[in-house]
C-alpha cells in the first residue's frame, strides 16, 4: 500500500495525471451547462403540475380560500426560486482577491487571501468559496452564496408545501383503480386547462405522481443541504473553512475567529447592514452588493469577509 501511495504521489508530481484531471474538469463544466437547463425544465414542470392540475383538483377536498392561499404561496416560491437560482449561477464570486504578502497560488500564479481557495473546475481562486456546485455550473462563494442559500431554502419550502397540500391528489392518482375521483374523470369548475390536459391519455396521472415523488426527493436532499448550510452559516464558516479548520487546536482557534455569534453571523451573511431590513433582504427577491463584516471592535480581520 505504501508503494502504491508513493507511486500515485510521483505521478501527480510529474504531471502524468494532468490530462485526466483536465478532462474531468472539462466534463464537469459541460455537464453543468446541461444541468442548468435541467433545473429550469424540472422547476417549470413542477410549477405547471401544481398550478394547473393539483391545485384545481384539490378543490374537491379544500375550501376556495385555502386554494387561493396555496396559489399565492406557490407563485411566491416560484418567483424566489427562479430569481435566486438565476443570480446564483450568473453572479461570479470574487476571483484572485489577494495582495502581495498573502498566500501564493501556484496554479493562478497570484497572491490569494486567507479565505480564498483555488477551484480546479473554474480554474481560479475564489474568495469565500463554499463548494463548486455543478447545478449552477460555478462556485458558491462571496457575492452569490446568499442567493444560493435562498434558492435551496425556497425550493425546500416549496417541496414541503406540495407534499403537505397535494397528498389527496397523489393518493387518488396513484391508486386510480380504487379512487372515486381523478383529474380527468371529475368536472372541475376552476380548471382552465382540464380539457387540453385530458386529451393526452395518462398525462395527468403521470404528472401528479411524478411531481409528488420528485417533491419528496427534493425535500429530503435539498432540505438536508439547506440544514447543513444553516449550521455552517450559524458558526460563520463555509464548507471549505470547515474542512480546512478541523483538527488541531490552532485550526479550531482560527475557526473561532470566523464565529461572531449566531445573530451576527446571520446578519453578516444576509447583508442586514446599513439599514437593510429582513423584509427587503430575505422576503423580497433582492440583489445586494457584498459587504464586509463590520467588526464590533473595529479591528480589521482577513476572515471577516462575506
Coordinates of N, CA and C in Angstrom, one line a residue, residues 175-279:
X175 N -53.5 5.4 -6.7 CA -54.4 4.2 -6.6 C -55.6 4.5 -7.4
X176 N -55.4 4.6 -8.7 CA -56.5 5.1 -9.6 C -57.6 4.0 -9.7
X177 N -57.3 2.7 -9.5 CA -58.3 1.7 -9.6 C -59.4 1.8 -8.5
X178 N -59.0 2.2 -7.3 CA -59.9 2.3 -6.2 C -60.4 3.7 -5.9
X179 N -59.8 4.7 -6.6 CA -60.2 6.1 -6.3 C -61.5 6.5 -6.9
X180 N -62.4 7.1 -6.2 CA -63.6 7.6 -6.8 C -63.5 8.7 -7.7
X181 N -62.4 9.5 -7.6 CA -62.2 10.7 -8.4 C -60.8 10.7 -9.0
X182 N -60.6 11.3 -10.1 CA -59.3 11.7 -10.7 C -59.5 13.0 -11.4
X183 N -58.4 13.6 -11.8 CA -58.5 14.9 -12.5 C -59.3 14.8 -13.8
X184 N -59.2 13.7 -14.5 CA -59.9 13.7 -15.8 C -61.2 13.0 -15.8
X185 N -61.7 12.5 -14.6 CA -63.0 11.9 -14.5 C -63.9 12.8 -13.7
X186 N -63.5 13.9 -13.2 CA -64.3 14.8 -12.4 C -64.4 16.2 -13.1
X187 N -65.6 16.7 -13.0 CA -65.9 18.0 -13.6 C -65.4 19.1 -12.6
X188 N -64.4 19.8 -12.9 CA -63.8 20.8 -12.1 C -64.2 22.2 -12.6
X189 N -64.7 23.1 -11.7 CA -65.1 24.4 -12.1 C -63.9 25.3 -12.4
X190 N -62.9 25.3 -11.6 CA -61.7 26.2 -11.8 C -60.5 25.4 -12.3
X191 N -60.6 24.8 -13.5 CA -59.5 24.1 -14.1 C -59.5 24.4 -15.6
X192 N -58.8 25.6 -15.9 CA -58.9 26.1 -17.3 C -58.3 25.2 -18.3
X193 N -57.3 24.4 -17.9 CA -56.7 23.5 -18.9 C -57.1 22.1 -18.9
X194 N -58.2 21.8 -18.2 CA -58.6 20.4 -18.0 C -58.8 19.7 -19.3
X195 N -59.6 20.3 -20.2 CA -59.9 19.6 -21.5 C -58.6 19.4 -22.3
X196 N -57.7 20.3 -22.3 CA -56.5 20.2 -23.1 C -55.6 19.1 -22.5
X197 N -55.4 19.1 -21.1 CA -54.6 18.1 -20.5 C -55.1 16.7 -20.6
X198 N -56.4 16.6 -20.5 CA -57.0 15.3 -20.5 C -57.1 14.7 -21.9
X199 N -56.8 15.5 -22.9 CA -56.7 15.0 -24.3 C -55.6 14.0 -24.4
X200 N -54.6 14.1 -23.6 CA -53.4 13.3 -23.6 C -53.6 12.2 -22.5
X201 N -53.9 11.0 -23.0 CA -54.2 9.9 -22.1 C -53.1 9.6 -21.1
X202 N -53.4 9.6 -19.8 CA -52.5 9.3 -18.8 C -51.5 10.4 -18.3
X203 N -51.6 11.5 -19.0 CA -50.6 12.6 -18.7 C -50.9 13.1 -17.3
X204 N -52.1 13.4 -16.9 CA -52.4 14.0 -15.6 C -52.0 13.1 -14.5
X205 N -52.3 11.8 -14.6 CA -51.9 10.9 -13.6 C -50.3 10.8 -13.4
X206 N -49.6 10.7 -14.5 CA -48.2 10.6 -14.5 C -47.6 11.9 -13.9
X207 N -48.2 13.0 -14.3 CA -47.6 14.3 -13.9 C -47.8 14.5 -12.4
X208 N -49.0 14.1 -11.8 CA -49.2 14.3 -10.4 C -48.3 13.4 -9.6
X209 N -48.3 12.1 -10.0 CA -47.4 11.1 -9.2 C -46.0 11.5 -9.3
X210 N -45.5 11.8 -10.5 CA -44.1 12.2 -10.6 C -43.8 13.5 -9.9
X211 N -44.7 14.5 -9.9 CA -44.5 15.7 -9.2 C -44.4 15.5 -7.7
X212 N -45.2 14.7 -7.2 CA -45.2 14.4 -5.7 C -44.0 13.7 -5.3
X213 N -43.6 12.6 -6.0 CA -42.4 11.8 -5.7 C -41.2 12.7 -5.8
X214 N -41.1 13.5 -6.9 CA -39.9 14.4 -7.0 C -39.8 15.4 -5.9
X215 N -41.0 15.9 -5.5 CA -41.0 16.8 -4.4 C -40.5 16.2 -3.1
X216 N -40.8 14.9 -2.9 CA -40.3 14.2 -1.8 C -38.8 14.0 -1.8
X217 N -38.3 13.7 -3.0 CA -36.8 13.6 -3.1 C -36.1 14.9 -2.9
X218 N -36.7 16.0 -3.5 CA -36.1 17.3 -3.3 C -36.2 17.7 -1.8
X219 N -37.3 17.4 -1.2 CA -37.4 17.8 0.2 C -36.3 17.2 1.1
X220 N -36.0 15.9 0.8 CA -35.0 15.2 1.6 C -33.6 15.7 1.3
X221 N -33.3 15.7 0.0 CA -31.9 16.0 -0.5 C -31.6 17.5 -0.3
X222 N -32.5 18.3 -0.9 CA -32.2 19.8 -0.8 C -32.5 20.3 0.6
X223 N -33.4 19.7 1.3 CA -33.7 20.1 2.7 C -32.4 19.8 3.5
X224 N -31.8 18.6 3.3 CA -30.6 18.3 4.0 C -29.5 19.3 3.7
X225 N -29.3 19.7 2.4 CA -28.3 20.7 2.1 C -28.7 22.0 2.7
X226 N -29.9 22.4 2.8 CA -30.3 23.6 3.5 C -30.0 23.6 5.0
X227 N -30.3 22.5 5.6 CA -29.9 22.4 7.1 C -28.4 22.5 7.3
X228 N -27.7 21.8 6.4 CA -26.2 21.9 6.5 C -25.7 23.3 6.4
X229 N -26.3 24.0 5.4 CA -25.9 25.4 5.2 C -26.3 26.3 6.4
X230 N -27.5 26.0 7.0 CA -27.9 26.7 8.2 C -26.9 26.6 9.3
X231 N -26.4 25.3 9.5 CA -25.4 25.1 10.5 C -24.1 25.8 10.2
X232 N -23.6 25.8 9.0 CA -22.3 26.4 8.6 C -22.5 27.9 8.8
X233 N -23.6 28.5 8.3 CA -23.8 30.0 8.5 C -23.8 30.3 9.9
X234 N -24.5 29.5 10.7 CA -24.6 29.8 12.2 C -23.3 29.9 12.9
X235 N -22.3 29.1 12.4 CA -21.0 29.1 13.0 C -20.0 30.0 12.3
X236 N -20.5 30.7 11.2 CA -19.6 31.6 10.5 C -18.7 31.0 9.5
X237 N -18.9 29.8 9.1 CA -18.0 29.1 8.2 C -18.6 28.8 6.8
X238 N -17.7 28.6 5.8 CA -18.1 28.0 4.6 C -17.7 26.5 4.7
X239 N -18.1 25.7 3.8 CA -17.7 24.3 3.8 C -16.2 24.1 3.7
X240 N -15.6 24.9 2.9 CA -14.1 24.9 2.8 C -13.4 25.3 4.1
X241 N -14.0 26.3 4.7 CA -13.4 26.7 6.1 C -13.6 25.5 7.0
X242 N -14.7 24.9 7.0 CA -15.0 23.8 7.9 C -14.0 22.7 7.8
X243 N -13.7 22.3 6.5 CA -12.7 21.3 6.2 C -11.3 21.7 6.6
X244 N -10.9 22.9 6.2 CA -9.6 23.4 6.4 C -9.3 23.6 7.9
X245 N -10.3 24.0 8.7 CA -10.1 24.4 10.1 C -10.6 23.4 11.0
X246 N -10.5 22.1 10.7 CA -10.9 21.0 11.6 C -9.6 20.2 11.9
X247 N -9.5 19.9 13.2 CA -8.3 19.1 13.6 C -7.6 19.7 14.8
X248 N -6.5 20.4 14.6 CA -5.6 20.9 15.6 C -6.2 22.1 16.4
X249 N -5.6 22.3 17.5 CA -6.1 23.4 18.4 C -5.9 24.8 17.6
X250 N -4.9 24.9 16.9 CA -4.6 26.1 16.1 C -5.7 26.3 15.1
X251 N -6.1 25.2 14.4 CA -7.2 25.4 13.4 C -8.5 25.7 14.1
X252 N -8.8 25.1 15.2 CA -10.0 25.4 15.9 C -10.0 26.8 16.4
X253 N -8.9 27.3 16.8 CA -8.8 28.7 17.2 C -9.0 29.7 16.0
X254 N -8.6 29.3 14.8 CA -8.8 30.1 13.6 C -10.3 30.1 13.3
X255 N -11.0 28.9 13.5 CA -12.4 28.8 13.2 C -13.2 29.7 14.1
X256 N -12.7 29.9 15.4 CA -13.4 30.7 16.3 C -13.4 32.2 15.9
X257 N -12.3 32.5 15.1 CA -12.2 33.9 14.6 C -13.4 34.2 13.6
X258 N -13.8 33.2 13.0 CA -14.9 33.3 12.0 C -16.3 33.5 12.7
X259 N -16.4 32.9 13.8 CA -17.7 32.8 14.5 C -17.9 34.1 15.4
X260 N -18.8 35.0 14.9 CA -19.0 36.2 15.6 C -20.3 36.1 16.5
X261 N -20.8 34.9 16.6 CA -22.1 34.8 17.3 C -23.2 34.5 16.4
X262 N -24.2 33.8 16.8 CA -25.3 33.4 15.9 C -26.0 34.5 15.2
X263 N -26.4 35.5 15.9 CA -27.1 36.7 15.4 C -26.2 37.4 14.4
X264 N -25.0 37.7 14.8 CA -24.1 38.5 14.0 C -23.7 37.7 12.7
X265 N -23.5 36.4 12.8 CA -23.2 35.6 11.6 C -24.3 35.7 10.6
X266 N -25.6 35.6 11.0 CA -26.7 35.6 10.1 C -26.9 37.0 9.5
X267 N -26.7 38.0 10.3 CA -26.8 39.4 9.8 C -25.8 39.7 8.8
X268 N -24.6 39.2 9.0 CA -23.5 39.3 8.1 C -23.8 38.6 6.8
X269 N -24.2 37.4 6.9 CA -24.4 36.5 5.7 C -25.6 37.1 4.8
X270 N -26.6 37.5 5.5 CA -27.8 38.0 4.7 C -27.7 39.5 4.3
X271 N -26.6 40.1 4.7 CA -26.4 41.5 4.3 C -27.3 42.5 5.1
X272 N -27.7 42.1 6.3 CA -28.6 43.0 7.1 C -27.7 44.1 7.8
X273 N -27.1 44.9 7.0 CA -26.3 46.1 7.4 C -26.8 47.3 6.7
X274 N -26.3 48.4 7.2 CA -26.6 49.7 6.6 C -28.1 49.9 6.4
X275 N -28.9 49.7 7.4 CA -30.3 49.9 7.5 C -31.1 49.0 6.5
X276 N -30.5 47.9 6.1 CA -31.2 46.9 5.3 C -32.1 46.0 6.3
X277 N -33.3 45.8 5.8 CA -34.3 45.1 6.7 C -34.4 43.6 6.2
X278 N -34.9 42.8 7.1 CA -35.1 41.4 6.8 C -36.1 41.2 5.7
X279 N -37.1 42.1 5.7 CA -38.1 42.0 4.6 C -37.5 42.3 3.2

